[in-house]
Amino acid sequence: MLLPKLAGPVCVLLLLSGCGLFTSEPGPGDALGDFLSKVASGDTLGAAELTDDPASAKDLLDKVRGALGATGLTTSVDAVGDQSGATAPAEATLEWQLPNEHRWKYRTTVELRREADDWKVHWAPSVVHPKLGAQQSLGFAEARPALAPVLDRDGTALMSPETVVSVLLSPKEAGDLNAVATALAGALSRFDGKITAKTVADGAAAVPEGQSYLVAALRDADYQSVKPAIYELPGVRFTSQVSLLAPSRDYGSQVLPAIRKSVEDTVAGEAGFRVYTANSSGQEVETLFDQQPEPAHAVPTTLSRRMQDAAEDALEPIAQPAMLVALKVGTGEVLAVAQNGPADEQGAIALTGQFPPGSTFKIVTAAAAMASGKANADSPLPCPARTTVDGRRIVPNDKEFDKGAVPLRTAFAFSCNTTFAQLAAELPAAALTEQAASFGLGVDFEIPAITTITGSVPEASDVVERAEDGFGQGKVVASPFGMALVAATAAGGAMPTPTLMREQATKADRQPPAPSTAVLEPLRAMMREVVESGTATQLRDLGDVRGKTGTAQYGDGVNSHGWFVGYRGDVAFATLLLGANASTPAVDATGRFLRATG
């Protein structure tokens, strides 16, 4: 039966209720309000004293708060019935704030009893909840949905939820620490070559007293394979959790971990929870409330699993640090970011490393020269073995080859440093800077999940510096990501804005004007000539591949990096091998990538 709403002390008749014009005795609603306020504040002792069975009330209230893990409680007295007799019925609403922002709201009925001039809450478990019986308490259980996967552009999983087992070592409980460390290293080094008996023993000895050392985090399948060898070792214990994992430990090493970190809250979904009655043994009796978990939607990316696989495989046999970035022409969507192990030791250098681009920068220099009217693709230009710039700097060709006077397109195909140094020297100080920006080099992007640096092409008022910049030395630097963007612009006609997460936009600090069509058409033909008859002829059988090779000296100039930058169809790429001393290994790695991607 619905009770009337309470509005202050309830007086049906002044004489019958005891209410006067100037005095008002606390009524049952006041007593219930005081009780609920103390319960809400956590003062279970104070609340219990307002009942007619303080010991039982405090015991159950403490158990309930502990079992629910309550972080707060909001209450209200909703209605009080006839209070003219020794008892008065009332209704109240309780809303518990539970862990992880869960809320549970319900209504309960309470009986108030008059004792002398006071009202007391008649204690019964049903005061807490209508279905709570004798010798029972409440229980709380959270239910988490499975983590949502991260998908590639075709809906193939890049990262899926898997159980990860942490192997922990307590030095205090290990006894013979060196013996345990040796046994652990023997079992686990196959998964991580950095795990040795010494690293395990030293790591365990360095943890604060009472703490454990994390020896390794293993996929469940790997853990099961070594469990017989490590499970019984003294001082070793194990914990597990579910995490998003890539197909293998090093797969997509510089992009997938960044994506996982950026979406860790998104992929978790919304946890559900249950509240139930439990008997004196803690066993569940009846479910009082059940909110089902809500799994998150899969996270779509622009990456291509097929191309990432191909890029990883293309770099795997290379001894020196190597990296490859692939972008989709027209949109700038990131298709693949691959690095081999030696490159990984230096961080995310495919995306942020700043290296001299060498002769791959001749894409920009050629465009600047044609845009300025200094030359066109067929203009005959000298390509001597070496040239002197401003009487101060001698610029040689690689191994000092001499082509005589050749068209610009031929100088491009054979990578004549001397030709491009002289062209750059004749350009205005800002010409290369502005042209590089039109290809995306020097533009700053905020791409959700990853950090990128395209490169830098400072203005060069000094003619020698400008000449060195013209063939990708000097002060010009770029990342493989930046040079892949240059190739995508050459292919597509305008700088695309790179993206990685399908549902999150990228911000660019500027949108430079696109290179002119009059420049791009001959430039594309020049990039094709590199493959047909220039420095990348080993790719002629792979369809319409267009690109530019490059070597770039670093340090004392004795050694050089090797580059190949270009595109085929709607896939632009940049491949860089540090310390390769030639561009051929970069061209070969790109060939493996292109063959695998069809």
PDB file of C-alpha atoms in Angstrom, residues 395-541:
ATOM      1  CA  VAL A 395      80.441  18.095 -54.317  1.00  0.00           C
ATOM      2  CA  PRO A 396      81.137  14.642 -55.825  1.00  0.00           C
ATOM      3  CA  ASN A 397      78.851  12.083 -57.395  1.00  0.00           C
ATOM      4  CA  ASP A 398      78.762   8.627 -55.828  1.00  0.00           C
ATOM      5  CA  LYS A 399      82.050   6.971 -56.871  1.00  0.00           C
ATOM      6  CA  GLU A 400      82.556  10.119 -58.973  1.00  0.00           C
ATOM      7  CA  PHE A 401      80.657   8.927 -62.030  1.00  0.00           C
ATOM      8  CA  ASP A 402      80.475  11.424 -64.901  1.00  0.00           C
ATOM      9  CA  LYS A 403      77.496  11.634 -67.252  1.00  0.00           C
ATOM     10  CA  GLY A 404      78.444  14.799 -69.098  1.00  0.00           C
ATOM     11  CA  ALA A 405      75.448  16.920 -70.098  1.00  0.00           C
ATOM     12  CA  VAL A 406      72.163  15.060 -69.645  1.00  0.00           C
ATOM     13  CA  PRO A 407      68.470  15.956 -69.335  1.00  0.00           C
ATOM     14  CA  LEU A 408      67.220  16.672 -65.834  1.00  0.00           C
ATOM     15  CA  ARG A 409      65.210  13.439 -65.894  1.00  0.00           C
ATOM     16  CA  THR A 410      68.389  11.440 -66.557  1.00  0.00           C
ATOM     17  CA  ALA A 411      70.317  13.292 -63.864  1.00  0.00           C
ATOM     18  CA  PHE A 412      67.445  12.364 -61.538  1.00  0.00           C
ATOM     19  CA  ALA A 413      67.403   8.722 -62.612  1.00  0.00           C
ATOM     20  CA  PHE A 414      71.147   8.298 -62.093  1.00  0.00           C
ATOM     21  CA  SER A 415      71.163  10.546 -59.009  1.00  0.00           C
ATOM     22  CA  CYS A 416      73.688  13.207 -60.030  1.00  0.00           C
ATOM     23  CA  ASN A 417      74.627  15.081 -56.876  1.00  0.00           C
ATOM     24  CA  THR A 418      76.559  17.630 -58.896  1.00  0.00           C
ATOM     25  CA  THR A 419      73.538  18.513 -61.020  1.00  0.00           C
ATOM     26  CA  PHE A 420      71.207  19.004 -58.069  1.00  0.00           C
ATOM     27  CA  ALA A 421      73.761  20.900 -56.000  1.00  0.00           C
ATOM     28  CA  GLN A 422      74.106  23.481 -58.772  1.00  0.00           C
ATOM     29  CA  LEU A 423      70.327  23.699 -59.264  1.00  0.00           C
ATOM     30  CA  ALA A 424      69.736  24.277 -55.562  1.00  0.00           C
ATOM     31  CA  ALA A 425      72.500  26.873 -55.387  1.00  0.00           C
ATOM     32  CA  GLU A 426      70.683  28.939 -58.001  1.00  0.00           C
ATOM     33  CA  LEU A 427      67.326  28.872 -56.171  1.00  0.00           C
ATOM     34  CA  PRO A 428      66.116  31.507 -53.661  1.00  0.00           C
ATOM     35  CA  ALA A 429      66.853  30.837 -49.984  1.00  0.00           C
ATOM     36  CA  ALA A 430      63.282  29.750 -49.179  1.00  0.00           C
ATOM     37  CA  ALA A 431      62.573  27.775 -52.352  1.00  0.00           C
ATOM     38  CA  LEU A 432      63.408  24.308 -51.014  1.00  0.00           C
ATOM     39  CA  THR A 433      61.653  25.045 -47.696  1.00  0.00           C
ATOM     40  CA  GLU A 434      58.438  26.072 -49.428  1.00  0.00           C
ATOM     41  CA  GLN A 435      58.527  23.239 -51.948  1.00  0.00           C
ATOM     42  CA  ALA A 436      59.230  20.672 -49.209  1.00  0.00           C
ATOM     43  CA  ALA A 437      56.199  21.935 -47.280  1.00  0.00           C
ATOM     44  CA  SER A 438      53.988  21.426 -50.334  1.00  0.00           C
ATOM     45  CA  PHE A 439      54.996  17.754 -50.165  1.00  0.00           C
ATOM     46  CA  GLY A 440      54.295  17.608 -46.395  1.00  0.00           C
ATOM     47  CA  LEU A 441      57.896  17.752 -45.212  1.00  0.00           C
ATOM     48  CA  GLY A 442      58.047  20.075 -42.199  1.00  0.00           C
ATOM     49  CA  VAL A 443      54.288  19.970 -41.559  1.00  0.00           C
ATOM     50  CA  ASP A 444      53.361  18.957 -38.029  1.00  0.00           C
ATOM     51  CA  PHE A 445      50.507  16.522 -37.436  1.00  0.00           C
ATOM     52  CA  GLU A 446      48.628  15.478 -34.311  1.00  0.00           C
ATOM     53  CA  ILE A 447      47.682  11.910 -35.177  1.00  0.00           C
ATOM     54  CA  PRO A 448      45.662  10.152 -32.467  1.00  0.00           C
ATOM     55  CA  ALA A 449      47.635   7.283 -30.844  1.00  0.00           C
ATOM     56  CA  ILE A 450      51.060   8.025 -32.355  1.00  0.00           C
ATOM     57  CA  THR A 451      53.674  10.757 -32.400  1.00  0.00           C
ATOM     58  CA  THR A 452      55.207  11.693 -35.740  1.00  0.00           C
ATOM     59  CA  ILE A 453      57.817  14.159 -36.984  1.00  0.00           C
ATOM     60  CA  THR A 454      57.971  14.621 -40.735  1.00  0.00           C
ATOM     61  CA  GLY A 455      61.267  16.483 -40.872  1.00  0.00           C
ATOM     62  CA  SER A 456      62.834  19.901 -41.214  1.00  0.00           C
ATOM     63  CA  VAL A 457      63.989  21.952 -44.204  1.00  0.00           C
ATOM     64  CA  PRO A 458      65.258  25.293 -42.898  1.00  0.00           C
ATOM     65  CA  GLU A 459      65.755  28.247 -45.221  1.00  0.00           C
ATOM     66  CA  ALA A 460      69.346  28.460 -46.404  1.00  0.00           C
ATOM     67  CA  SER A 461      70.723  31.887 -47.206  1.00  0.00           C
ATOM     68  CA  ASP A 462      74.213  30.452 -47.550  1.00  0.00           C
ATOM     69  CA  VAL A 463      74.694  29.150 -51.089  1.00  0.00           C
ATOM     70  CA  VAL A 464      76.909  26.219 -50.052  1.00  0.00           C
ATOM     71  CA  GLU A 465      74.391  25.075 -47.472  1.00  0.00           C
ATOM     72  CA  ARG A 466      71.624  25.398 -50.044  1.00  0.00           C
ATOM     73  CA  ALA A 467      73.639  23.297 -52.511  1.00  0.00           C
ATOM     74  CA  GLU A 468      74.125  20.575 -49.882  1.00  0.00           C
ATOM     75  CA  ASP A 469      70.416  20.669 -49.068  1.00  0.00           C
ATOM     76  CA  GLY A 470      69.690  20.129 -52.770  1.00  0.00           C
ATOM     77  CA  PHE A 471      70.919  16.536 -52.634  1.00  0.00           C
ATOM     78  CA  GLY A 472      69.613  15.789 -49.149  1.00  0.00           C
ATOM     79  CA  GLN A 473      72.639  16.541 -47.025  1.00  0.00           C
ATOM     80  CA  GLY A 474      73.217  19.924 -45.406  1.00  0.00           C
ATOM     81  CA  LYS A 475      70.671  20.664 -42.692  1.00  0.00           C
ATOM     82  CA  VAL A 476      67.744  18.813 -44.260  1.00  0.00           C
ATOM     83  CA  VAL A 477      66.404  15.932 -42.146  1.00  0.00           C
ATOM     84  CA  ALA A 478      63.387  13.658 -42.495  1.00  0.00           C
ATOM     85  CA  SER A 479      61.805  10.564 -41.021  1.00  0.00           C
ATOM     86  CA  PRO A 480      60.682   7.580 -43.082  1.00  0.00           C
ATOM     87  CA  PHE A 481      57.151   8.695 -42.240  1.00  0.00           C
ATOM     88  CA  GLY A 482      57.911  12.139 -43.669  1.00  0.00           C
ATOM     89  CA  MET A 483      59.403  10.738 -46.860  1.00  0.00           C
ATOM     90  CA  ALA A 484      56.469   8.357 -47.320  1.00  0.00           C
ATOM     91  CA  LEU A 485      54.295  11.472 -47.159  1.00  0.00           C
ATOM     92  CA  VAL A 486      56.460  13.105 -49.845  1.00  0.00           C
ATOM     93  CA  ALA A 487      55.921  10.063 -52.076  1.00  0.00           C
ATOM     94  CA  ALA A 488      52.164  10.045 -51.388  1.00  0.00           C
ATOM     95  CA  THR A 489      51.977  13.711 -52.361  1.00  0.00           C
ATOM     96  CA  ALA A 490      53.902  13.128 -55.568  1.00  0.00           C
ATOM     97  CA  ALA A 491      51.518  10.304 -56.479  1.00  0.00           C
ATOM     98  CA  GLY A 492      48.268  11.930 -55.374  1.00  0.00           C
ATOM     99  CA  GLY A 493      48.862  15.537 -56.341  1.00  0.00           C
ATOM    100  CA  ALA A 494      48.376  17.150 -52.920  1.00  0.00           C
ATOM    101  CA  MET A 495      49.568  16.538 -49.396  1.00  0.00           C
ATOM    102  CA  PRO A 496      47.141  14.150 -47.687  1.00  0.00           C
ATOM    103  CA  THR A 497      46.428  14.397 -43.979  1.00  0.00           C
ATOM    104  CA  PRO A 498      47.645  11.120 -42.465  1.00  0.00           C
ATOM    105  CA  THR A 499      45.269   9.126 -40.275  1.00  0.00           C
ATOM    106  CA  LEU A 500      45.557   5.965 -38.216  1.00  0.00           C
ATOM    107  CA  MET A 501      42.393   5.605 -36.111  1.00  0.00           C
ATOM    108  CA  ARG A 502      39.280   5.360 -38.273  1.00  0.00           C
ATOM    109  CA  GLU A 503      37.031   7.320 -35.930  1.00  0.00           C
ATOM    110  CA  GLN A 504      39.520  10.004 -34.864  1.00  0.00           C
ATOM    111  CA  ALA A 505      40.626  12.927 -36.977  1.00  0.00           C
ATOM    112  CA  THR A 506      44.173  14.202 -37.420  1.00  0.00           C
ATOM    113  CA  LYS A 507      45.058  17.853 -36.943  1.00  0.00           C
ATOM    114  CA  ALA A 508      47.666  19.540 -39.126  1.00  0.00           C
ATOM    115  CA  ASP A 509      49.393  22.789 -38.194  1.00  0.00           C
ATOM    116  CA  ARG A 510      48.894  23.985 -41.781  1.00  0.00           C
ATOM    117  CA  GLN A 511      47.672  22.965 -45.205  1.00  0.00           C
ATOM    118  CA  PRO A 512      50.333  24.072 -47.678  1.00  0.00           C
ATOM    119  CA  PRO A 513      49.483  24.665 -51.331  1.00  0.00           C
ATOM    120  CA  ALA A 514      49.807  21.584 -53.514  1.00  0.00           C
ATOM    121  CA  PRO A 515      52.607  21.233 -56.058  1.00  0.00           C
ATOM    122  CA  SER A 516      51.486  22.303 -59.490  1.00  0.00           C
ATOM    123  CA  THR A 517      50.360  19.742 -62.049  1.00  0.00           C
ATOM    124  CA  ALA A 518      52.982  21.127 -64.409  1.00  0.00           C
ATOM    125  CA  VAL A 519      55.608  19.973 -61.902  1.00  0.00           C
ATOM    126  CA  LEU A 520      54.017  16.699 -60.809  1.00  0.00           C
ATOM    127  CA  GLU A 521      53.497  15.117 -64.220  1.00  0.00           C
ATOM    128  CA  PRO A 522      57.174  15.243 -65.268  1.00  0.00           C
ATOM    129  CA  LEU A 523      58.257  14.399 -61.723  1.00  0.00           C
ATOM    130  CA  ARG A 524      56.242  11.185 -61.793  1.00  0.00           C
ATOM    131  CA  ALA A 525      57.802  10.278 -65.128  1.00  0.00           C
ATOM    132  CA  MET A 526      61.247  10.942 -63.671  1.00  0.00           C
ATOM    133  CA  MET A 527      60.476   8.648 -60.738  1.00  0.00           C
ATOM    134  CA  ARG A 528      59.461   5.930 -63.195  1.00  0.00           C
ATOM    135  CA  GLU A 529      62.731   6.365 -65.096  1.00  0.00           C
ATOM    136  CA  VAL A 530      64.628   5.606 -61.865  1.00  0.00           C
ATOM    137  CA  VAL A 531      63.107   2.112 -61.983  1.00  0.00           C
ATOM    138  CA  GLU A 532      63.180   1.597 -65.735  1.00  0.00           C
ATOM    139  CA  SER A 533      66.783   2.622 -66.369  1.00  0.00           C
ATOM    140  CA  GLY A 534      68.255   4.271 -63.293  1.00  0.00           C
ATOM    141  CA  THR A 535      69.311   3.180 -59.823  1.00  0.00           C
ATOM    142  CA  ALA A 536      66.396   0.821 -58.996  1.00  0.00           C
ATOM    143  CA  THR A 537      66.128  -1.378 -62.068  1.00  0.00           C
ATOM    144  CA  GLN A 538      65.771  -4.537 -59.942  1.00  0.00           C
ATOM    145  CA  LEU A 539      62.131  -3.498 -59.430  1.00  0.00           C
ATOM    146  CA  ARG A 540      61.190  -3.340 -63.106  1.00  0.00           C
ATOM    147  CA  ASP A 541      59.251  -6.604 -62.919  1.00  0.00           C
TER     148      ASP A 541
END
